[in-house]
Amino acid sequence: MKALLFLLLAQLCSASLVPEREKDPEYWRRQAQETLRNALRLQRLNQNVAKNLILFLGDGMGVSTVTAARILKGQLQHGQGEESLLEMEKFPYVALAKTYNTNAQVPDSAGTATAYLCGVKANEGTLGVSAGVTRDRCNTTKGQEVTSILRWAKDAGKAVGIVTTTRVTHATPSAAYAHSANRDWYSDGEMPLDALEGGCKDIARQLVENIPDIEVIMGGGRKYMFPKNASDVEYPHEEKHRGTRLDRRNLVQAWHNAKPPGKVAKYVWHRKELLALNLSRVDFLLVQFPAQPGCWIHPGWRKEGPRISPVSYLISLKHLGQHEEQDLPLPFSFAKQALHEAVELDRAIGLATRLTSAQDTLSVVTADHSHVFTFGGYTPRGNPIFGLAPMQSDVDRKPFTSILYGNGPGYKIVAGERENVSAVDFAHADYQAQSAVPLRQETHGGEDVAVFARGPMAHLLHGVHEQNYIPHAMAYAACIGSNRAHCNSGARPAAPLLLPFLALLLLL
């Protein structure tokens, strides 16, 4: 009875939060009619051949994260938040993808990356290989390699790019080019002796050797490219940034050497260098920043800050990119950082939308998996997304934030009781939201993730799909890969490499 009374009072108090226009039934009717008109227009299907493919991947960006990011975006624009709309939510087609791995109900990023990049579901922890490969077992890899949509595009004469805010050798982007029985084999320095003796290659080496003509590679993971204990160019006195390679190879030099005669290949490690390049004369570009994840967190939240904002990561995608990945710091329960990163990713999506045409560019936004991230607590309209719920627990009589995690490092007991969040700065960027179960890192979630699509054949992404369906639908739209029976001689030619667009976008 008390809970019901509280709810009624909360509803009365929140009445003043309702915008005047929303009190008029005609507002909602007009809005619904406009949505209906837009939906009816979708009956005229866009069946063009996609000249360009763009895949945006928000690592861990589950539906609850998308919703919370929408509210944050609106509040950053001084609105209440709920009425806001992310750029990805403006895409006309939405589907759900089932993210389980072949041996895991709740997936990991390697198995999911193999699904949405290679079109084949795989075991957790394995990259670019079929489910016939057992994690850590190098001798199960041979003959089980599967290729990615990046390879299919390359074989069709397309220019391709990989752009990520985590290390390039991280599980999520590396399924585009690598085949590995273990997602953690970043360099040979992380590989066991039996794997080295078995002839398996580390992921960084595969980045350079497997598809040597990737036009643009941007991301972290610099130390995996250099000999063990080699000093880092930017942090020469920090041990954690030193090279890790046991074979003593300089893979950046190997990347240069693999380029055809007469082609210009540039390696860059700093934003100033990137801005100084005459990009119209660059054929291949490798941009690498430090190796540790999380070094590209929102400006001001880390001493290092991002070398390039997530929006600038779009530079390879105009008629070029195949894959952009945004790493959200959800495993550590940094909700504020994660949601700001999601908003930044959405800015990049908006920029891509403005710079491309839905007539010839298929854009897809999705996630590899979800996290055990949630928000609730009967918060009133416009409640700060990082704020408190308007009630206390009816068990321990303490307040709680709207955002919570099912498990993770936010679990904390003080004097035998749950920590009183009113005694801490829960709005701080480094605040770790409370969780129900103590873990050093929060886990992935097992529910489906959203797939947003815009452009040629976007209607093929609909309903509920297995995650491995995504690259097959994209390949069909672009007439690449094996499924080309529907293509004809009138298909558009492969996209040229347009690196001059880099100069424009780096100034944003």
Coordinates of C-alpha atoms in Angstrom, one line a residue:
M1 CA 0.0 0.0 0.0
K2 CA 2.8 2.4 0.9
A3 CA 4.6 1.6 -2.4
L4 CA 1.4 2.3 -4.3
L5 CA 0.9 5.6 -2.5
F6 CA 4.5 6.6 -3.3
L7 CA 4.0 5.8 -6.9
L8 CA 0.8 7.9 -7.1
L9 CA 2.6 10.8 -5.4
A10 CA 5.5 10.5 -7.8
Q11 CA 3.2 10.6 -10.7
L12 CA 1.5 13.7 -9.4
C13 CA 4.8 15.4 -8.8
S14 CA 6.0 14.5 -12.3
A15 CA 3.0 16.1 -14.0
S16 CA 4.8 19.4 -14.0
L17 CA 7.6 17.8 -16.0
V18 CA 5.3 17.2 -19.0
P19 CA 5.9 19.7 -21.8
E20 CA 2.8 21.6 -22.7
R21 CA 2.6 20.3 -26.2
E22 CA 2.5 16.7 -24.9
K23 CA -0.7 17.5 -23.0
D24 CA -2.5 17.9 -26.3
P25 CA -3.7 14.6 -27.8
E26 CA -3.3 16.0 -31.2
Y27 CA 0.5 16.2 -30.7
W28 CA 0.7 12.5 -30.4
R29 CA -1.7 11.9 -33.2
R30 CA 0.2 14.1 -35.6
Q31 CA 3.5 12.4 -34.6
A32 CA 2.0 9.0 -35.2
Q33 CA 0.6 10.0 -38.6
E34 CA 4.0 11.3 -39.7
T35 CA 5.6 8.1 -38.5
L36 CA 3.0 6.2 -40.5
R37 CA 3.6 8.2 -43.7
N38 CA 7.3 7.5 -43.3
A39 CA 6.7 3.8 -42.8
L40 CA 4.4 3.6 -45.9
R41 CA 7.3 5.1 -48.0
L42 CA 9.4 2.1 -47.1
Q43 CA 7.2 0.0 -49.4
R44 CA 9.3 1.4 -52.2
L45 CA 12.3 -0.8 -51.5
N46 CA 15.8 0.4 -52.2
Q47 CA 17.2 -2.5 -54.2
N48 CA 20.2 -0.7 -55.7
V49 CA 23.7 -2.3 -55.6
A50 CA 25.5 -0.9 -52.7
K51 CA 28.7 0.9 -53.8
N52 CA 29.8 1.3 -50.2
L53 CA 29.4 -0.7 -47.0
I54 CA 29.9 0.8 -43.5
L55 CA 29.6 -1.3 -40.4
F56 CA 29.6 0.5 -37.1
L57 CA 30.1 -1.7 -34.1
G58 CA 29.5 -0.5 -30.5
D59 CA 31.3 -3.0 -28.4
G60 CA 28.9 -4.1 -25.6
M61 CA 26.2 -1.6 -26.8
G62 CA 23.1 -3.5 -25.7
V63 CA 19.6 -2.1 -26.1
S64 CA 19.7 -0.7 -22.5
T65 CA 22.9 1.2 -23.4
V66 CA 21.3 2.6 -26.5
T67 CA 18.3 3.8 -24.6
A68 CA 20.4 5.4 -21.9
A69 CA 22.7 7.0 -24.5
R70 CA 19.6 8.5 -26.2
I71 CA 18.6 10.1 -22.9
L72 CA 22.1 11.4 -22.3
K73 CA 22.3 12.9 -25.8
G74 CA 19.1 14.8 -25.2
Q75 CA 20.3 16.0 -21.8
L76 CA 23.6 17.2 -23.2
Q77 CA 21.5 19.2 -25.6
H78 CA 19.6 20.7 -22.6
G79 CA 16.5 18.6 -23.2
Q80 CA 14.8 16.2 -20.9
G81 CA 16.3 13.4 -22.8
E82 CA 13.6 10.8 -23.4
E83 CA 12.3 12.5 -26.5
S84 CA 15.7 12.6 -28.1
L85 CA 16.7 10.4 -31.0
L86 CA 20.1 8.9 -31.8
E87 CA 21.4 9.0 -35.3
M88 CA 21.3 5.2 -35.5
E89 CA 17.6 5.3 -34.4
K90 CA 16.8 7.3 -37.5
F91 CA 17.7 4.4 -39.7
P92 CA 14.5 2.9 -41.2
Y93 CA 15.2 -0.8 -40.6
V94 CA 15.8 -2.4 -37.2
A95 CA 16.4 -6.1 -36.4
L96 CA 17.6 -8.1 -33.5
A97 CA 20.7 -10.4 -33.6
K98 CA 21.1 -13.5 -31.5
T99 CA 24.6 -13.3 -30.1
Y100 CA 25.3 -16.7 -28.5
N101 CA 28.5 -18.5 -29.5
T102 CA 28.5 -22.1 -30.6
N103 CA 29.6 -23.2 -27.2
A104 CA 28.4 -20.3 -25.0
Q105 CA 25.0 -18.9 -24.1
V106 CA 26.5 -15.6 -23.1
P107 CA 29.1 -14.8 -25.7
D108 CA 32.6 -13.3 -25.9
S109 CA 33.8 -10.7 -28.4
A110 CA 35.9 -13.1 -30.5
G111 CA 33.1 -15.6 -31.3
T112 CA 30.7 -12.7 -32.0
A113 CA 33.2 -10.9 -34.3
T114 CA 33.6 -14.1 -36.3
A115 CA 29.9 -14.2 -36.7
Y116 CA 29.2 -10.7 -37.8
L117 CA 32.4 -10.3 -39.9
C118 CA 32.9 -13.8 -41.3
G119 CA 29.3 -15.0 -41.4
V120 CA 30.0 -18.2 -39.4
K121 CA 29.3 -18.7 -35.7
A122 CA 32.3 -19.9 -33.6
N123 CA 33.4 -20.9 -30.2
E124 CA 34.1 -18.3 -27.6
G125 CA 37.7 -16.9 -27.6
T126 CA 38.4 -18.0 -31.2
L127 CA 38.9 -15.7 -34.2
G128 CA 38.2 -16.1 -37.8
V129 CA 37.8 -19.9 -37.5
S130 CA 34.9 -22.4 -37.5
A131 CA 33.5 -24.1 -34.4
G132 CA 35.8 -27.0 -35.2
V133 CA 38.6 -25.0 -33.5
T134 CA 39.1 -25.5 -29.7
R135 CA 40.3 -22.4 -27.8
D136 CA 44.1 -22.6 -27.1
R137 CA 44.6 -25.6 -29.4
C138 CA 46.8 -24.4 -32.2
N139 CA 46.7 -27.8 -33.9
T140 CA 42.9 -27.6 -34.4
T141 CA 43.2 -24.4 -36.6
K142 CA 44.5 -25.7 -39.9
G143 CA 41.7 -26.0 -42.5
Q144 CA 39.2 -24.3 -40.3
E145 CA 39.9 -20.7 -41.3
V146 CA 37.0 -18.6 -42.5
T147 CA 37.3 -15.3 -44.4
S148 CA 35.6 -12.1 -43.5
I149 CA 33.5 -9.5 -45.5
L150 CA 36.6 -7.4 -45.5
R151 CA 38.4 -10.1 -47.6
W152 CA 35.3 -10.5 -49.8
A153 CA 35.3 -6.8 -50.5
K154 CA 39.0 -6.8 -51.2
D155 CA 38.7 -9.7 -53.6
A156 CA 36.0 -7.6 -55.4
G157 CA 38.4 -4.7 -55.9
K158 CA 37.0 -2.5 -53.1
A159 CA 39.1 -0.3 -50.9
V160 CA 38.7 -1.3 -47.3
G161 CA 39.5 0.1 -43.8
I162 CA 39.5 -0.9 -40.2
V163 CA 39.0 1.8 -37.6
T164 CA 38.8 1.2 -33.9
T165 CA 39.1 3.0 -30.6
T166 CA 40.6 -0.1 -29.0
R167 CA 43.7 -2.0 -30.1
V168 CA 43.6 -3.2 -33.7
T169 CA 44.6 -6.7 -32.5
H170 CA 41.6 -6.8 -30.1
A171 CA 39.1 -9.5 -30.7
T172 CA 36.4 -7.3 -32.2
P173 CA 38.3 -5.8 -35.2
S174 CA 40.8 -8.7 -35.7
A175 CA 38.3 -11.2 -36.9
A176 CA 38.3 -9.1 -40.1
Y177 CA 41.8 -10.4 -41.0
A178 CA 43.0 -13.0 -38.5
H179 CA 42.5 -16.7 -37.8
S180 CA 43.4 -17.7 -34.2
A181 CA 42.6 -20.3 -31.7
N182 CA 43.0 -17.6 -29.0
R183 CA 41.9 -14.0 -29.1
D184 CA 44.7 -13.1 -26.7
W185 CA 47.6 -14.1 -29.0
Y186 CA 48.3 -10.4 -29.8
S187 CA 52.0 -11.0 -30.5
D188 CA 54.2 -14.0 -30.3
G189 CA 55.1 -12.8 -26.8
E190 CA 51.7 -13.7 -25.6
M191 CA 51.7 -17.2 -27.2
P192 CA 52.5 -20.5 -25.5
L193 CA 55.5 -22.5 -26.8
D194 CA 53.3 -25.3 -28.3
A195 CA 51.4 -22.8 -30.4
L196 CA 54.6 -21.2 -31.7
E197 CA 56.1 -24.6 -32.5
G198 CA 52.8 -25.6 -34.1
G199 CA 53.2 -22.9 -36.7
C200 CA 50.3 -20.6 -35.5
K201 CA 50.8 -16.9 -36.1
D202 CA 50.1 -14.1 -33.7
I203 CA 47.4 -11.6 -34.5
A204 CA 49.6 -8.6 -35.1
R205 CA 51.7 -10.6 -37.6
Q206 CA 48.5 -11.6 -39.4
L207 CA 47.4 -8.0 -39.6
V208 CA 50.5 -7.3 -41.7
E209 CA 50.6 -10.6 -43.7
N210 CA 47.1 -11.9 -44.3
I211 CA 45.6 -9.0 -46.2
P212 CA 48.6 -6.7 -46.8
D213 CA 46.6 -4.3 -49.0
I214 CA 44.1 -2.9 -46.4
E215 CA 44.1 0.8 -47.3
V216 CA 43.4 2.2 -43.9
I217 CA 44.2 0.8 -40.5
M218 CA 43.6 2.9 -37.4
G219 CA 43.7 1.9 -33.8
G220 CA 45.7 1.0 -30.8
G221 CA 48.2 -1.9 -30.1
R222 CA 51.5 -0.3 -31.0
K223 CA 53.6 -2.4 -28.7
Y224 CA 52.6 -5.6 -30.4
M225 CA 54.3 -4.4 -33.6
F226 CA 57.8 -4.0 -32.2
P227 CA 60.6 -6.1 -30.7
K228 CA 60.5 -7.1 -27.0
N229 CA 61.6 -4.3 -24.7
A230 CA 61.9 -1.8 -27.6
S231 CA 61.1 1.7 -26.2
D232 CA 57.9 3.3 -27.4
V233 CA 58.2 6.4 -29.5
E234 CA 55.7 8.3 -27.4
Y235 CA 56.4 6.8 -23.9
P236 CA 60.0 5.8 -24.0
H237 CA 60.4 5.5 -20.2
E238 CA 57.2 3.5 -19.5
E239 CA 57.7 -0.2 -19.4
K240 CA 54.0 -1.1 -20.1
H241 CA 54.4 0.5 -23.6
R242 CA 57.5 -1.4 -24.6
G243 CA 57.5 -3.8 -27.5
T244 CA 56.5 -7.4 -26.9
R245 CA 57.7 -9.4 -29.9
L246 CA 60.0 -12.3 -29.3
D247 CA 60.8 -12.7 -33.0
R248 CA 62.5 -9.2 -32.8
R249 CA 60.5 -8.1 -36.0
N250 CA 59.4 -4.6 -36.6
L251 CA 56.0 -5.2 -38.1
V252 CA 55.6 -1.5 -39.1
Q253 CA 58.6 -1.9 -41.3
A254 CA 57.2 -5.2 -42.6
W255 CA 53.9 -3.4 -43.4
H256 CA 55.9 -0.8 -45.4
N257 CA 57.9 -3.5 -47.3
A258 CA 54.7 -5.4 -48.3
K259 CA 53.4 -2.5 -50.4
P260 CA 53.6 -2.5 -54.2
P261 CA 56.4 -0.4 -55.8
G262 CA 55.2 3.1 -56.6
K263 CA 52.6 3.1 -53.8
V264 CA 52.9 5.6 -50.9
A265 CA 52.4 4.0 -47.4
K266 CA 52.4 6.2 -44.3
Y267 CA 52.7 5.1 -40.7
V268 CA 51.5 7.7 -38.2
W269 CA 51.4 7.6 -34.4
H270 CA 50.3 11.1 -33.5
R271 CA 47.4 13.4 -34.6
K272 CA 49.7 16.2 -35.6
E273 CA 51.5 13.9 -38.0
L274 CA 48.2 12.9 -39.4
L275 CA 47.1 16.5 -40.0
A276 CA 50.4 17.3 -41.6
L277 CA 50.1 14.5 -44.3
N278 CA 49.2 15.3 -47.8
L279 CA 46.6 12.7 -47.9
S280 CA 45.8 13.0 -51.5
R281 CA 49.1 11.4 -52.2
V282 CA 48.7 8.5 -49.7
D283 CA 47.7 5.1 -50.9
F284 CA 48.0 3.2 -47.6
L285 CA 47.7 4.5 -44.1
L286 CA 48.6 2.9 -40.7
V287 CA 47.7 4.9 -37.7
Q288 CA 48.6 3.4 -34.3
F289 CA 48.3 4.6 -30.8
P290 CA 49.2 3.0 -27.4
A291 CA 48.1 -0.6 -26.7
Q292 CA 46.1 -0.4 -23.6
P293 CA 42.3 -0.4 -23.8
G294 CA 40.6 2.7 -22.5
C295 CA 43.3 5.1 -23.6
W296 CA 40.7 6.9 -25.7
I297 CA 38.3 7.8 -23.0
H298 CA 36.4 11.1 -23.2
P299 CA 38.7 14.2 -23.0
G300 CA 39.5 15.2 -19.4
W301 CA 38.7 11.8 -17.9
R302 CA 42.2 10.4 -18.5
K303 CA 45.6 12.2 -18.5
E304 CA 46.3 11.0 -22.0
G305 CA 42.9 11.6 -23.5
P306 CA 42.0 10.6 -27.0
R307 CA 44.6 11.3 -29.8
I308 CA 41.7 11.6 -32.2
S309 CA 38.0 11.9 -31.2
P310 CA 35.7 9.1 -32.2
V311 CA 34.1 11.4 -34.8
S312 CA 37.5 11.7 -36.5
Y313 CA 37.7 8.0 -36.7
L314 CA 35.2 8.3 -39.5
I315 CA 38.0 9.4 -41.8
S316 CA 38.4 6.1 -43.5
L317 CA 34.8 5.4 -44.1
K318 CA 33.8 7.7 -47.0
H319 CA 33.7 5.3 -49.9
L320 CA 36.3 3.3 -48.1
G321 CA 35.5 1.8 -44.7
Q322 CA 34.1 -1.6 -44.0
H323 CA 34.2 -1.6 -40.2
E324 CA 34.4 0.9 -37.4
E325 CA 34.4 -0.3 -33.8
Q326 CA 33.9 1.8 -30.7
D327 CA 35.0 0.2 -27.5
L328 CA 32.7 1.2 -24.6
P329 CA 34.3 0.9 -21.1
L330 CA 31.4 -1.2 -19.7
P331 CA 33.4 -4.1 -18.2
F332 CA 34.6 -1.8 -15.5
S333 CA 31.2 -0.4 -14.7
F334 CA 32.2 3.1 -15.7
A335 CA 28.7 4.0 -16.8
K336 CA 29.3 7.6 -17.4
Q337 CA 32.3 7.0 -19.7
A338 CA 30.5 4.2 -21.5
L339 CA 27.5 6.4 -22.3
H340 CA 29.5 9.4 -23.4
E341 CA 31.5 7.1 -25.7
A342 CA 28.2 5.8 -27.1
V343 CA 27.1 9.4 -27.8
E344 CA 30.4 10.0 -29.6
L345 CA 29.9 6.9 -31.7
D346 CA 26.5 8.2 -32.6
R347 CA 28.1 11.5 -33.7
A348 CA 30.3 9.6 -36.1
I349 CA 27.3 7.8 -37.4
G350 CA 25.6 11.1 -38.0
L351 CA 28.6 12.4 -39.9
A352 CA 28.7 9.3 -42.1
T353 CA 25.0 9.7 -42.8
R354 CA 25.5 13.3 -44.0
L355 CA 28.6 12.4 -46.1
T356 CA 27.0 9.4 -47.9
S357 CA 23.8 8.7 -49.8
A358 CA 21.3 6.1 -48.9
Q359 CA 21.0 5.4 -52.6
D360 CA 24.4 3.8 -52.8
T361 CA 25.7 3.3 -49.3
L362 CA 24.5 0.5 -46.9
S363 CA 25.2 1.5 -43.3
V364 CA 24.7 -0.9 -40.5
V365 CA 25.0 -0.2 -36.8
T366 CA 25.1 -3.0 -34.3
A367 CA 26.8 -4.5 -31.2
D368 CA 28.8 -7.6 -30.6
H369 CA 27.0 -8.4 -27.4
S370 CA 25.3 -6.7 -24.5
H371 CA 26.3 -6.1 -20.9
V372 CA 24.5 -6.6 -17.5
F373 CA 23.8 -2.8 -17.6
T374 CA 20.3 -1.5 -16.6
F375 CA 18.6 1.6 -15.4
G376 CA 15.3 1.9 -13.6
G377 CA 13.8 2.9 -10.2
Y378 CA 10.7 4.8 -11.4
T379 CA 12.7 7.9 -12.3
P380 CA 10.6 10.9 -13.3
R381 CA 10.7 12.4 -16.8
G382 CA 14.0 14.3 -17.3
N383 CA 15.8 12.7 -14.4
P384 CA 19.6 13.0 -14.9
I385 CA 20.6 9.7 -16.4
F386 CA 23.5 9.4 -13.9
G387 CA 21.3 10.5 -11.0
L388 CA 19.5 8.9 -8.2
A389 CA 16.2 7.1 -8.3
P390 CA 13.5 9.1 -6.5
M391 CA 13.1 6.5 -3.8
Q392 CA 15.0 4.6 -1.3
S393 CA 15.2 0.8 -1.0
D394 CA 12.4 -0.5 1.1
V395 CA 14.8 -3.1 2.4
D396 CA 18.0 -1.3 3.5
R397 CA 16.5 2.2 3.5
K398 CA 19.3 3.6 1.4
P399 CA 19.2 5.6 -1.9
F400 CA 20.3 4.0 -5.2
T401 CA 21.3 5.3 -8.6
S402 CA 19.1 4.7 -11.6
I403 CA 22.0 2.9 -13.4
L404 CA 23.0 -0.4 -11.9
Y405 CA 24.9 -3.5 -13.0
G406 CA 24.0 -7.2 -12.5
N407 CA 27.6 -7.9 -11.5
G408 CA 30.9 -6.2 -11.4
P409 CA 33.4 -4.2 -9.4
G410 CA 30.7 -1.8 -8.1
Y411 CA 29.7 -4.3 -5.4
K412 CA 30.7 -2.7 -2.1
I413 CA 29.8 -3.4 1.5
V414 CA 30.5 -0.7 4.2
A415 CA 30.1 -1.7 7.8
G416 CA 28.2 -4.8 6.8
E417 CA 25.8 -3.0 4.6
R418 CA 25.4 -1.7 1.1
E419 CA 27.3 1.5 0.5
N420 CA 25.3 4.7 0.9
V421 CA 25.6 6.3 -2.5
S422 CA 24.6 9.7 -1.2
A423 CA 28.0 9.7 0.6
V424 CA 30.0 9.4 -2.6
D425 CA 30.3 11.4 -5.9
F426 CA 28.1 9.1 -8.0
A427 CA 28.3 11.7 -10.9
H428 CA 32.0 11.4 -11.2
A429 CA 33.3 9.9 -14.4
D430 CA 35.2 7.2 -12.5
Y431 CA 32.3 6.2 -10.3
Q432 CA 31.6 2.5 -10.6
A433 CA 27.9 1.9 -10.4
Q434 CA 26.7 -0.6 -7.8
S435 CA 26.3 -4.2 -8.7
A436 CA 24.5 -7.2 -7.3
V437 CA 27.4 -9.6 -7.5
P438 CA 31.1 -8.8 -6.8
L439 CA 33.4 -9.3 -9.8
R440 CA 36.6 -7.6 -10.8
Q441 CA 35.1 -7.0 -14.2
E442 CA 31.4 -6.9 -15.1
T443 CA 30.4 -9.6 -17.6
H444 CA 28.7 -9.6 -20.9
G445 CA 24.9 -10.0 -21.2
G446 CA 23.2 -12.7 -23.2
E447 CA 20.3 -11.0 -24.7
D448 CA 19.8 -10.0 -28.4
V449 CA 21.3 -6.8 -29.7
A450 CA 19.8 -4.3 -32.1
V451 CA 20.8 -4.0 -35.8
F452 CA 20.1 -0.7 -37.4
A453 CA 20.3 -0.5 -41.2
R454 CA 20.0 2.2 -43.9
G455 CA 20.6 2.1 -47.6
P456 CA 20.5 -0.5 -50.4
M457 CA 18.9 -3.7 -49.4
A458 CA 18.7 -2.5 -45.8
H459 CA 15.3 -4.2 -45.6
L460 CA 17.1 -7.6 -45.6
L461 CA 17.9 -6.8 -42.0
H462 CA 14.6 -7.3 -40.3
G463 CA 13.0 -9.4 -37.5
V464 CA 15.3 -11.7 -35.4
H465 CA 18.4 -13.1 -37.0
E466 CA 21.4 -15.2 -36.1
Q467 CA 24.3 -12.8 -35.8
N468 CA 26.2 -14.5 -38.6
Y469 CA 23.5 -13.4 -41.1
I470 CA 24.7 -9.8 -41.0
P471 CA 27.7 -10.0 -43.3
H472 CA 25.8 -12.2 -45.8
A473 CA 23.1 -9.6 -46.1
M474 CA 25.7 -6.8 -46.5
A475 CA 27.6 -8.8 -49.1
Y476 CA 24.4 -9.5 -51.1
A477 CA 23.7 -5.8 -51.1
A478 CA 27.2 -5.0 -52.5
C479 CA 27.4 -7.9 -54.9
I480 CA 30.6 -9.3 -53.2
G481 CA 31.4 -12.7 -51.9
S482 CA 29.9 -15.9 -53.2
N483 CA 26.2 -14.9 -53.4
R484 CA 26.1 -12.9 -56.6
A485 CA 23.6 -14.7 -58.8
H486 CA 21.3 -11.6 -58.6
C487 CA 24.0 -9.2 -59.8
N488 CA 24.2 -8.0 -63.4
S489 CA 26.5 -6.1 -65.7
G490 CA 24.8 -2.9 -64.7
A491 CA 26.2 -3.1 -61.2
R492 CA 28.2 -0.1 -60.1
P493 CA 32.0 -0.4 -60.2
A494 CA 34.1 -0.8 -57.1
A495 CA 34.6 2.3 -55.0
P496 CA 37.8 4.2 -55.6
L497 CA 40.1 5.0 -52.7
L498 CA 39.3 8.6 -51.7
L499 CA 41.8 9.5 -49.1
P500 CA 41.4 13.2 -49.8
F501 CA 38.3 13.0 -47.6
L502 CA 40.7 12.4 -44.7
A503 CA 41.8 16.0 -44.8
L504 CA 38.3 17.3 -44.6
L505 CA 37.2 15.0 -41.7
L506 CA 40.2 15.4 -39.5
L507 CA 39.4 19.1 -39.2
L508 CA 36.0 18.3 -37.6

